[in-house]
């Protein structure tokens, strides 16, 4: 739908006749409507900066949203079956959500396919995307879209490393629960790892093999659902966190560097006191073995139940005592 911008200096103001509203919208350099934050009726974000508005109807659009060159019908790669039609607000009576970002119901601009009930927020509809060629079907059977910049429209965890997505992503529209960081999507399908002294390759799998329901291995303890590198012959399974672990970590809470021991081994973490079964980090100077995640524990903390600073200690000389929060015994070693 074409926008007609009238720059007739009527009352010294610039007017915009926009398809989404029946009154002309006046240009507002600085938004200050009733001293309350106004919401853009296009993208539903708060107005910040220049905008267009109809004060009588309390209808406002960001300048950038008002001046978008929006086509009334869109042939979109996310839904190639049919054209999407532009609506100034949701065509539904009840709840709906964007089929890309899966965010909650919206009242802003929407591209809609009526036969399929397929919908895209305006920001999602304008994302630049392309089909990812040659993505291995062993990891996912549906085509993936590569999106260089998703403008923070996607607030989900990566299906590979199980960490929040950021930067370039790969996304599956057929099965909308599958999304990958670019780094995770481009991992090698096989690696050789120091665990495997017989040099068997480890194969990248989209999820861990099924374990017994009472299994107490590391993957079952943390309920890992993401990619793993596996050798079924040697019974070795590595998460992507294991794969990406740096050889050395330095942290302000400890004066010496931590060195990664790339092997499967049972150990008791000298920080948290619980067991581990793989990839500990070693401080050779202090003779300490710790979990990777425990390295970042702060040296000092404050809690609401105590008025002094509580400091971390590797061990205590007194006899075992009860924890003052859970009242279970503390191993002071």
mmCIF file of C-alpha atoms in Angstrom:
data_model
loop_
_atom_site.group_PDB
_atom_site.id
_atom_site.type_symbol
_atom_site.label_atom_id
_atom_site.label_comp_id
_atom_site.label_asym_id
_atom_site.label_seq_id
_atom_site.Cartn_x
_atom_site.Cartn_y
_atom_site.Cartn_z
ATOM 1 C CA UNK A 1 0.000 0.000 0.000
ATOM 2 C CA UNK A 2 1.530 3.250 -1.120
ATOM 3 C CA UNK A 3 1.973 6.015 1.433
ATOM 4 C CA UNK A 4 1.139 9.546 0.364
ATOM 5 C CA UNK A 5 3.267 12.118 2.178
ATOM 6 C CA UNK A 6 1.964 15.664 2.041
ATOM 7 C CA UNK A 7 4.631 18.227 2.701
ATOM 8 C CA UNK A 8 2.271 21.135 2.309
ATOM 9 C CA UNK A 9 3.280 23.318 5.189
ATOM 10 C CA UNK A 10 -0.266 23.459 6.465
ATOM 11 C CA UNK A 11 0.044 25.085 9.904
ATOM 12 C CA UNK A 12 3.765 24.506 9.506
ATOM 13 C CA UNK A 13 3.266 20.765 10.007
ATOM 14 C CA UNK A 14 3.981 17.730 7.833
ATOM 15 C CA UNK A 15 1.068 15.348 7.245
ATOM 16 C CA UNK A 16 0.954 11.685 6.312
ATOM 17 C CA UNK A 17 -2.104 9.877 5.004
ATOM 18 C CA UNK A 18 -1.414 6.315 6.141
ATOM 19 C CA UNK A 19 -3.350 3.206 5.113
ATOM 20 C CA UNK A 20 -3.774 2.133 8.755
ATOM 21 C CA UNK A 21 -5.766 5.171 9.923
ATOM 22 C CA UNK A 22 -8.651 7.189 8.517
ATOM 23 C CA UNK A 23 -7.317 10.581 9.679
ATOM 24 C CA UNK A 24 -4.148 12.295 8.485
ATOM 25 C CA UNK A 25 -1.203 11.742 10.831
ATOM 26 C CA UNK A 26 0.816 14.789 11.863
ATOM 27 C CA UNK A 27 4.581 14.666 12.219
ATOM 28 C CA UNK A 28 5.733 14.873 15.864
ATOM 29 C CA UNK A 29 9.400 15.666 16.387
ATOM 30 C CA UNK A 30 9.334 14.807 20.092
ATOM 31 C CA UNK A 31 6.664 12.594 21.600
ATOM 32 C CA UNK A 32 5.050 14.139 24.663
ATOM 33 C CA UNK A 33 1.450 12.987 24.608
ATOM 34 C CA UNK A 34 -0.223 13.554 28.017
ATOM 35 C CA UNK A 35 3.198 12.938 29.570
ATOM 36 C CA UNK A 36 2.669 9.199 29.141
ATOM 37 C CA UNK A 37 4.613 6.792 26.963
ATOM 38 C CA UNK A 38 2.689 6.176 23.728
ATOM 39 C CA UNK A 39 2.802 2.847 21.919
ATOM 40 C CA UNK A 40 3.403 2.502 18.199
ATOM 41 C CA UNK A 41 0.399 0.868 16.528
ATOM 42 C CA UNK A 42 2.687 -0.635 13.902
ATOM 43 C CA UNK A 43 5.360 -2.534 15.848
ATOM 44 C CA UNK A 44 3.829 -2.181 19.354
ATOM 45 C CA UNK A 45 7.021 -0.790 20.839
ATOM 46 C CA UNK A 46 7.079 2.418 22.856
ATOM 47 C CA UNK A 47 7.439 5.620 20.876
ATOM 48 C CA UNK A 48 10.948 7.016 21.209
ATOM 49 C CA UNK A 49 11.983 9.850 18.934
ATOM 50 C CA UNK A 50 10.178 11.265 15.890
ATOM 51 C CA UNK A 51 6.724 9.900 15.139
ATOM 52 C CA UNK A 52 3.453 10.488 13.329
ATOM 53 C CA UNK A 53 0.201 10.708 15.254
ATOM 54 C CA UNK A 54 -3.456 11.514 15.431
ATOM 55 C CA UNK A 55 -3.956 13.175 18.791
ATOM 56 C CA UNK A 56 -7.751 13.030 18.538
ATOM 57 C CA UNK A 57 -7.677 9.219 18.272
ATOM 58 C CA UNK A 58 -4.485 8.700 20.301
ATOM 59 C CA UNK A 59 -3.063 6.792 17.317
ATOM 60 C CA UNK A 60 0.725 6.935 16.857
ATOM 61 C CA UNK A 61 3.405 5.398 14.666
ATOM 62 C CA UNK A 62 7.178 5.585 14.811
ATOM 63 C CA UNK A 63 8.473 7.659 11.932
ATOM 64 C CA UNK A 64 10.342 4.578 10.709
ATOM 65 C CA UNK A 65 7.159 2.451 10.863
ATOM 66 C CA UNK A 66 4.980 5.063 9.206
ATOM 67 C CA UNK A 67 7.395 5.474 6.292
ATOM 68 C CA UNK A 68 7.963 1.759 5.602
ATOM 69 C CA UNK A 69 7.281 0.883 1.974
ATOM 70 C CA UNK A 70 4.851 -1.949 2.662
ATOM 71 C CA UNK A 71 3.336 -3.938 -0.169
ATOM 72 C CA UNK A 72 -0.333 -4.971 0.288
ATOM 73 C CA UNK A 73 0.497 -8.560 -0.746
ATOM 74 C CA UNK A 74 3.775 -10.261 0.060
ATOM 75 C CA UNK A 75 5.330 -13.416 -1.371
ATOM 76 C CA UNK A 76 7.335 -14.461 1.682
ATOM 77 C CA UNK A 77 9.902 -17.305 1.884
ATOM 78 C CA UNK A 78 8.570 -18.293 5.327
ATOM 79 C CA UNK A 79 5.241 -19.156 3.674
ATOM 80 C CA UNK A 80 5.709 -19.775 -0.069
ATOM 81 C CA UNK A 81 2.356 -21.561 -0.479
ATOM 82 C CA UNK A 82 0.282 -18.365 -0.574
ATOM 83 C CA UNK A 83 0.591 -14.592 -0.675
ATOM 84 C CA UNK A 84 0.419 -12.823 2.684
ATOM 85 C CA UNK A 85 -1.969 -9.884 2.990
ATOM 86 C CA UNK A 86 -1.119 -6.780 5.021
ATOM 87 C CA UNK A 87 -3.553 -5.803 7.789
ATOM 88 C CA UNK A 88 -3.297 -2.720 10.010
ATOM 89 C CA UNK A 89 -4.250 -4.906 12.982
ATOM 90 C CA UNK A 90 -4.973 -8.537 13.768
ATOM 91 C CA UNK A 91 -7.802 -10.092 11.702
ATOM 92 C CA UNK A 92 -8.617 -12.396 14.619
ATOM 93 C CA UNK A 93 -11.215 -11.849 17.306
ATOM 94 C CA UNK A 94 -9.224 -13.794 19.917
ATOM 95 C CA UNK A 95 -5.604 -14.616 20.663
ATOM 96 C CA UNK A 96 -2.909 -15.120 18.047
ATOM 97 C CA UNK A 97 0.860 -15.241 17.805
ATOM 98 C CA UNK A 98 3.520 -14.645 15.168
ATOM 99 C CA UNK A 99 4.475 -17.876 13.404
ATOM 100 C CA UNK A 100 8.138 -16.880 13.340
ATOM 101 C CA UNK A 101 9.031 -15.420 16.732
ATOM 102 C CA UNK A 102 6.091 -17.069 18.563
ATOM 103 C CA UNK A 103 5.582 -13.990 20.669
ATOM 104 C CA UNK A 104 2.214 -13.431 22.336
ATOM 105 C CA UNK A 105 -0.828 -11.823 20.713
ATOM 106 C CA UNK A 106 -0.300 -8.563 18.875
ATOM 107 C CA UNK A 107 -2.477 -5.670 17.740
ATOM 108 C CA UNK A 108 0.098 -4.118 15.400
ATOM 109 C CA UNK A 109 0.616 -4.482 11.648
ATOM 110 C CA UNK A 110 0.452 -8.101 10.504
ATOM 111 C CA UNK A 111 0.945 -10.065 7.293
ATOM 112 C CA UNK A 112 -1.734 -12.751 7.227
ATOM 113 C CA UNK A 113 -2.640 -15.870 5.203
ATOM 114 C CA UNK A 114 -6.290 -16.652 5.791
ATOM 115 C CA UNK A 115 -6.426 -20.245 4.396
ATOM 116 C CA UNK A 116 -3.456 -21.357 6.506
ATOM 117 C CA UNK A 117 -3.950 -19.034 9.496
ATOM 118 C CA UNK A 118 -0.300 -18.060 9.099
ATOM 119 C CA UNK A 119 0.800 -14.711 10.510
ATOM 120 C CA UNK A 120 3.930 -12.574 10.796
ATOM 121 C CA UNK A 121 4.548 -9.483 12.880
ATOM 122 C CA UNK A 122 5.696 -6.633 10.680
ATOM 123 C CA UNK A 123 9.248 -6.756 12.084
ATOM 124 C CA UNK A 124 9.492 -10.493 11.423
ATOM 125 C CA UNK A 125 8.055 -10.165 7.918
ATOM 126 C CA UNK A 126 10.815 -7.694 7.001
ATOM 127 C CA UNK A 127 13.731 -9.878 8.154
ATOM 128 C CA UNK A 128 16.220 -10.806 5.435
ATOM 129 C CA UNK A 129 16.564 -14.587 5.102
ATOM 130 C CA UNK A 130 17.738 -17.305 2.727
ATOM 131 C CA UNK A 131 17.471 -21.093 2.548
ATOM 132 C CA UNK A 132 20.547 -22.762 4.047
ATOM 133 C CA UNK A 133 22.023 -25.094 1.399
ATOM 134 C CA UNK A 134 23.306 -28.576 2.224
ATOM 135 C CA UNK A 135 22.474 -28.631 5.914
ATOM 136 C CA UNK A 136 23.012 -32.260 7.042
ATOM 137 C CA UNK A 137 19.743 -34.194 7.296
ATOM 138 C CA UNK A 138 21.311 -36.326 10.034
ATOM 139 C CA UNK A 139 20.895 -33.310 12.325
ATOM 140 C CA UNK A 140 17.535 -32.033 11.064
ATOM 141 C CA UNK A 141 15.260 -33.209 8.286
ATOM 142 C CA UNK A 142 13.565 -29.924 7.363
ATOM 143 C CA UNK A 143 15.060 -26.984 5.423
ATOM 144 C CA UNK A 144 16.567 -24.239 7.569
ATOM 145 C CA UNK A 145 16.496 -20.492 6.953
ATOM 146 C CA UNK A 146 19.669 -18.521 7.539
ATOM 147 C CA UNK A 147 19.013 -15.112 9.118
ATOM 148 C CA UNK A 148 22.027 -12.835 9.481
ATOM 149 C CA UNK A 149 20.310 -10.379 11.832
ATOM 150 C CA UNK A 150 17.055 -11.248 13.593
ATOM 151 C CA UNK A 151 16.909 -7.865 15.426
ATOM 152 C CA UNK A 152 16.324 -9.653 18.750
ATOM 153 C CA UNK A 153 12.930 -10.860 17.502
ATOM 154 C CA UNK A 154 13.812 -14.417 18.588
ATOM 155 C CA UNK A 155 14.078 -15.044 22.317
ATOM 156 C CA UNK A 156 14.820 -18.752 22.438
ATOM 157 C CA UNK A 157 17.549 -21.256 23.324
ATOM 158 C CA UNK A 158 19.739 -22.851 20.658
ATOM 159 C CA UNK A 159 18.789 -26.474 19.962
ATOM 160 C CA UNK A 160 22.489 -27.354 19.755
ATOM 161 C CA UNK A 161 24.209 -25.770 22.756
ATOM 162 C CA UNK A 162 21.028 -24.949 24.741
ATOM 163 C CA UNK A 163 22.133 -21.341 25.298
ATOM 164 C CA UNK A 164 20.169 -18.200 24.289
ATOM 165 C CA UNK A 165 20.456 -17.367 20.601
ATOM 166 C CA UNK A 166 22.257 -14.237 19.474
ATOM 167 C CA UNK A 167 23.823 -13.066 16.238
ATOM 168 C CA UNK A 168 23.252 -15.010 12.991
ATOM 169 C CA UNK A 169 20.895 -17.991 13.309
ATOM 170 C CA UNK A 170 19.504 -20.968 11.419
ATOM 171 C CA UNK A 171 15.756 -21.475 11.878
ATOM 172 C CA UNK A 172 13.222 -24.177 10.992
ATOM 173 C CA UNK A 173 9.725 -22.961 10.117
ATOM 174 C CA UNK A 174 8.303 -26.486 9.749
ATOM 175 C CA UNK A 175 9.272 -27.446 13.280
ATOM 176 C CA UNK A 176 9.425 -24.142 15.072
ATOM 177 C CA UNK A 177 11.182 -25.545 18.115
ATOM 178 C CA UNK A 178 14.465 -25.990 16.184
ATOM 179 C CA UNK A 179 16.909 -23.086 16.030
ATOM 180 C CA UNK A 180 20.709 -22.905 15.933
ATOM 181 C CA UNK A 181 23.493 -20.414 16.374
ATOM 182 C CA UNK A 182 25.536 -20.106 13.181
ATOM 183 C CA UNK A 183 28.487 -21.566 15.092
ATOM 184 C CA UNK A 184 26.451 -24.606 16.175
ATOM 185 C CA UNK A 185 24.964 -25.145 12.704
ATOM 186 C CA UNK A 186 28.419 -25.263 11.113
ATOM 187 C CA UNK A 187 30.085 -27.747 13.493
ATOM 188 C CA UNK A 188 32.089 -30.628 11.971
ATOM 189 C CA UNK A 189 30.106 -33.872 11.768
ATOM 190 C CA UNK A 190 33.093 -35.840 13.131
ATOM 191 C CA UNK A 191 35.977 -34.963 15.437
ATOM 192 C CA UNK A 192 38.884 -36.696 17.117
ATOM 193 C CA UNK A 193 39.018 -35.933 20.812
ATOM 194 C CA UNK A 194 41.714 -36.469 23.477
ATOM 195 C CA UNK A 195 39.290 -38.670 25.436
ATOM 196 C CA UNK A 196 39.525 -41.307 22.727
ATOM 197 C CA UNK A 197 43.031 -42.717 22.923
ATOM 198 C CA UNK A 198 42.240 -45.323 20.296
ATOM 199 C CA UNK A 199 41.465 -42.512 17.841
ATOM 200 C CA UNK A 200 37.865 -43.404 17.173
ATOM 201 C CA UNK A 201 36.020 -40.472 15.626
ATOM 202 C CA UNK A 202 33.219 -38.874 17.616
ATOM 203 C CA UNK A 203 30.034 -38.317 15.583
ATOM 204 C CA UNK A 204 27.776 -35.283 15.986
ATOM 205 C CA UNK A 205 24.236 -36.324 16.995
ATOM 206 C CA UNK A 206 21.148 -34.070 17.303
ATOM 207 C CA UNK A 207 20.330 -35.466 20.761
ATOM 208 C CA UNK A 208 21.779 -37.970 23.258
ATOM 209 C CA UNK A 209 21.032 -41.677 22.864
ATOM 210 C CA UNK A 210 18.308 -43.026 25.130
ATOM 211 C CA UNK A 211 19.605 -43.929 28.600
ATOM 212 C CA UNK A 212 17.986 -46.030 31.330
ATOM 213 C CA UNK A 213 15.401 -44.117 33.358
ATOM 214 C CA UNK A 214 17.528 -44.362 36.522
ATOM 215 C CA UNK A 215 20.813 -43.395 34.801
ATOM 216 C CA UNK A 216 22.994 -41.072 36.904
ATOM 217 C CA UNK A 217 25.471 -40.010 34.218
ATOM 218 C CA UNK A 218 26.393 -36.379 33.690
ATOM 219 C CA UNK A 219 24.051 -35.883 30.714
ATOM 220 C CA UNK A 220 21.079 -37.257 32.636
ATOM 221 C CA UNK A 221 21.923 -35.201 35.729
ATOM 222 C CA UNK A 222 21.823 -31.949 33.775
ATOM 223 C CA UNK A 223 18.959 -33.192 31.534
ATOM 224 C CA UNK A 224 20.887 -32.391 28.368
ATOM 225 C CA UNK A 225 18.661 -32.219 25.249
ATOM 226 C CA UNK A 226 21.055 -30.627 22.748
ATOM 227 C CA UNK A 227 23.721 -31.841 20.307
ATOM 228 C CA UNK A 228 26.398 -34.260 21.474
ATOM 229 C CA UNK A 229 29.571 -35.760 20.058
ATOM 230 C CA UNK A 230 29.397 -39.511 20.609
ATOM 231 C CA UNK A 231 31.392 -42.716 20.120
ATOM 232 C CA UNK A 232 29.066 -45.636 20.776
ATOM 233 C CA UNK A 233 31.985 -48.094 20.831
ATOM 234 C CA UNK A 234 33.806 -46.248 23.649
ATOM 235 C CA UNK A 235 30.626 -44.994 25.370
ATOM 236 C CA UNK A 236 31.848 -41.384 25.129
ATOM 237 C CA UNK A 237 29.355 -38.523 24.961
ATOM 238 C CA UNK A 238 30.380 -34.847 24.929
ATOM 239 C CA UNK A 239 28.060 -31.857 25.157
ATOM 240 C CA UNK A 240 28.856 -28.799 23.055
ATOM 241 C CA UNK A 241 29.879 -27.101 26.284
ATOM 242 C CA UNK A 242 32.589 -29.768 26.604
ATOM 243 C CA UNK A 243 33.573 -29.288 22.979
ATOM 244 C CA UNK A 244 33.871 -25.491 23.261
ATOM 245 C CA UNK A 245 35.672 -25.527 26.632
ATOM 246 C CA UNK A 246 38.861 -23.403 26.490
ATOM 247 C CA UNK A 247 42.185 -24.973 27.430
ATOM 248 C CA UNK A 248 42.892 -22.247 29.997
ATOM 249 C CA UNK A 249 40.611 -20.041 32.096
ATOM 250 C CA UNK A 250 41.672 -17.084 34.196
ATOM 251 C CA UNK A 251 39.302 -15.570 36.739
ATOM 252 C CA UNK A 252 39.576 -12.668 39.126
ATOM 253 C CA UNK A 253 38.407 -14.809 42.043
ATOM 254 C CA UNK A 254 41.536 -17.023 41.820
ATOM 255 C CA UNK A 255 45.135 -15.897 41.423
ATOM 256 C CA UNK A 256 46.309 -18.803 39.207
ATOM 257 C CA UNK A 257 45.104 -20.000 35.795
ATOM 258 C CA UNK A 258 42.901 -23.072 35.456
ATOM 259 C CA UNK A 259 43.992 -25.787 32.996
ATOM 260 C CA UNK A 260 41.490 -28.102 31.295
ATOM 261 C CA UNK A 261 42.006 -31.854 31.801
ATOM 262 C CA UNK A 262 40.469 -33.342 28.656
ATOM 263 C CA UNK A 263 39.510 -36.744 29.961
ATOM 264 C CA UNK A 264 36.713 -38.675 31.587
ATOM 265 C CA UNK A 265 37.524 -39.041 35.267
ATOM 266 C CA UNK A 266 35.693 -39.119 38.568
ATOM 267 C CA UNK A 267 36.533 -36.260 40.919
ATOM 268 C CA UNK A 268 35.099 -34.238 43.772
ATOM 269 C CA UNK A 269 34.938 -30.523 42.989
ATOM 270 C CA UNK A 270 37.013 -28.537 45.487
ATOM 271 C CA UNK A 271 34.598 -25.604 45.171
ATOM 272 C CA UNK A 272 31.101 -27.092 45.450
ATOM 273 C CA UNK A 273 31.987 -30.468 47.005
ATOM 274 C CA UNK A 274 29.904 -32.521 44.560
ATOM 275 C CA UNK A 275 31.143 -35.205 42.180
ATOM 276 C CA UNK A 276 32.029 -34.825 38.508
ATOM 277 C CA UNK A 277 32.796 -37.406 35.841
ATOM 278 C CA UNK A 278 34.573 -35.429 33.079
ATOM 279 C CA UNK A 279 36.670 -32.416 32.017
ATOM 280 C CA UNK A 280 37.673 -30.889 35.354
ATOM 281 C CA UNK A 281 39.816 -27.784 35.497
ATOM 282 C CA UNK A 282 43.058 -28.002 37.476
ATOM 283 C CA UNK A 283 44.993 -25.390 39.397
ATOM 284 C CA UNK A 284 48.384 -27.111 39.585
ATOM 285 C CA UNK A 285 49.735 -24.556 42.073
ATOM 286 C CA UNK A 286 46.928 -25.090 44.615
ATOM 287 C CA UNK A 287 46.248 -28.723 43.627
ATOM 288 C CA UNK A 288 42.540 -28.030 43.087
ATOM 289 C CA UNK A 289 40.087 -29.784 40.733
ATOM 290 C CA UNK A 290 36.832 -27.964 39.953
ATOM 291 C CA UNK A 291 33.842 -28.016 37.633
ATOM 292 C CA UNK A 292 34.025 -25.499 34.806
ATOM 293 C CA UNK A 293 30.883 -23.723 36.033
ATOM 294 C CA UNK A 294 32.282 -23.432 39.566
ATOM 295 C CA UNK A 295 35.269 -21.347 38.410
ATOM 296 C CA UNK A 296 33.050 -18.299 38.115
ATOM 297 C CA UNK A 297 31.807 -18.535 41.718
ATOM 298 C CA UNK A 298 32.411 -15.121 43.335
ATOM 299 C CA UNK A 299 34.934 -14.788 46.161
ATOM 300 C CA UNK A 300 32.470 -12.816 48.321
ATOM 301 C CA UNK A 301 28.673 -12.669 48.464
ATOM 302 C CA UNK A 302 25.948 -10.970 50.481
ATOM 303 C CA UNK A 303 22.699 -12.714 51.437
ATOM 304 C CA UNK A 304 19.563 -11.334 53.070
ATOM 305 C CA UNK A 305 19.833 -13.730 56.030
ATOM 306 C CA UNK A 306 23.185 -12.407 57.245
ATOM 307 C CA UNK A 307 24.486 -8.864 57.715
ATOM 308 C CA UNK A 308 28.193 -9.593 57.021
ATOM 309 C CA UNK A 309 30.025 -10.450 53.804
ATOM 310 C CA UNK A 310 30.278 -14.228 53.277
ATOM 311 C CA UNK A 311 33.620 -15.337 51.819
ATOM 312 C CA UNK A 312 34.452 -18.463 49.855
ATOM 313 C CA UNK A 313 36.913 -20.925 51.415
ATOM 314 C CA UNK A 314 38.401 -24.119 50.000
ATOM 315 C CA UNK A 315 38.235 -25.880 53.376
ATOM 316 C CA UNK A 316 37.693 -25.222 57.078
ATOM 317 C CA UNK A 317 39.557 -26.606 60.092
ATOM 318 C CA UNK A 318 36.543 -27.005 62.370
ATOM 319 C CA UNK A 319 34.330 -30.066 62.517
ATOM 320 C CA UNK A 320 31.437 -30.517 60.117
ATOM 321 C CA UNK A 321 28.494 -28.242 60.805
ATOM 322 C CA UNK A 322 24.979 -27.752 59.501
ATOM 323 C CA UNK A 323 24.240 -25.367 56.657
ATOM 324 C CA UNK A 324 22.414 -22.324 58.036
ATOM 325 C CA UNK A 325 19.968 -22.334 55.103
ATOM 326 C CA UNK A 326 19.086 -25.969 54.269
ATOM 327 C CA UNK A 327 20.251 -27.445 57.627
ATOM 328 C CA UNK A 328 22.032 -30.329 55.947
ATOM 329 C CA UNK A 329 25.572 -31.286 57.003
ATOM 330 C CA UNK A 330 28.433 -29.316 55.447
ATOM 331 C CA UNK A 331 31.582 -31.212 54.471
ATOM 332 C CA UNK A 332 34.172 -28.710 55.723
ATOM 333 C CA UNK A 333 36.940 -30.463 53.846
#
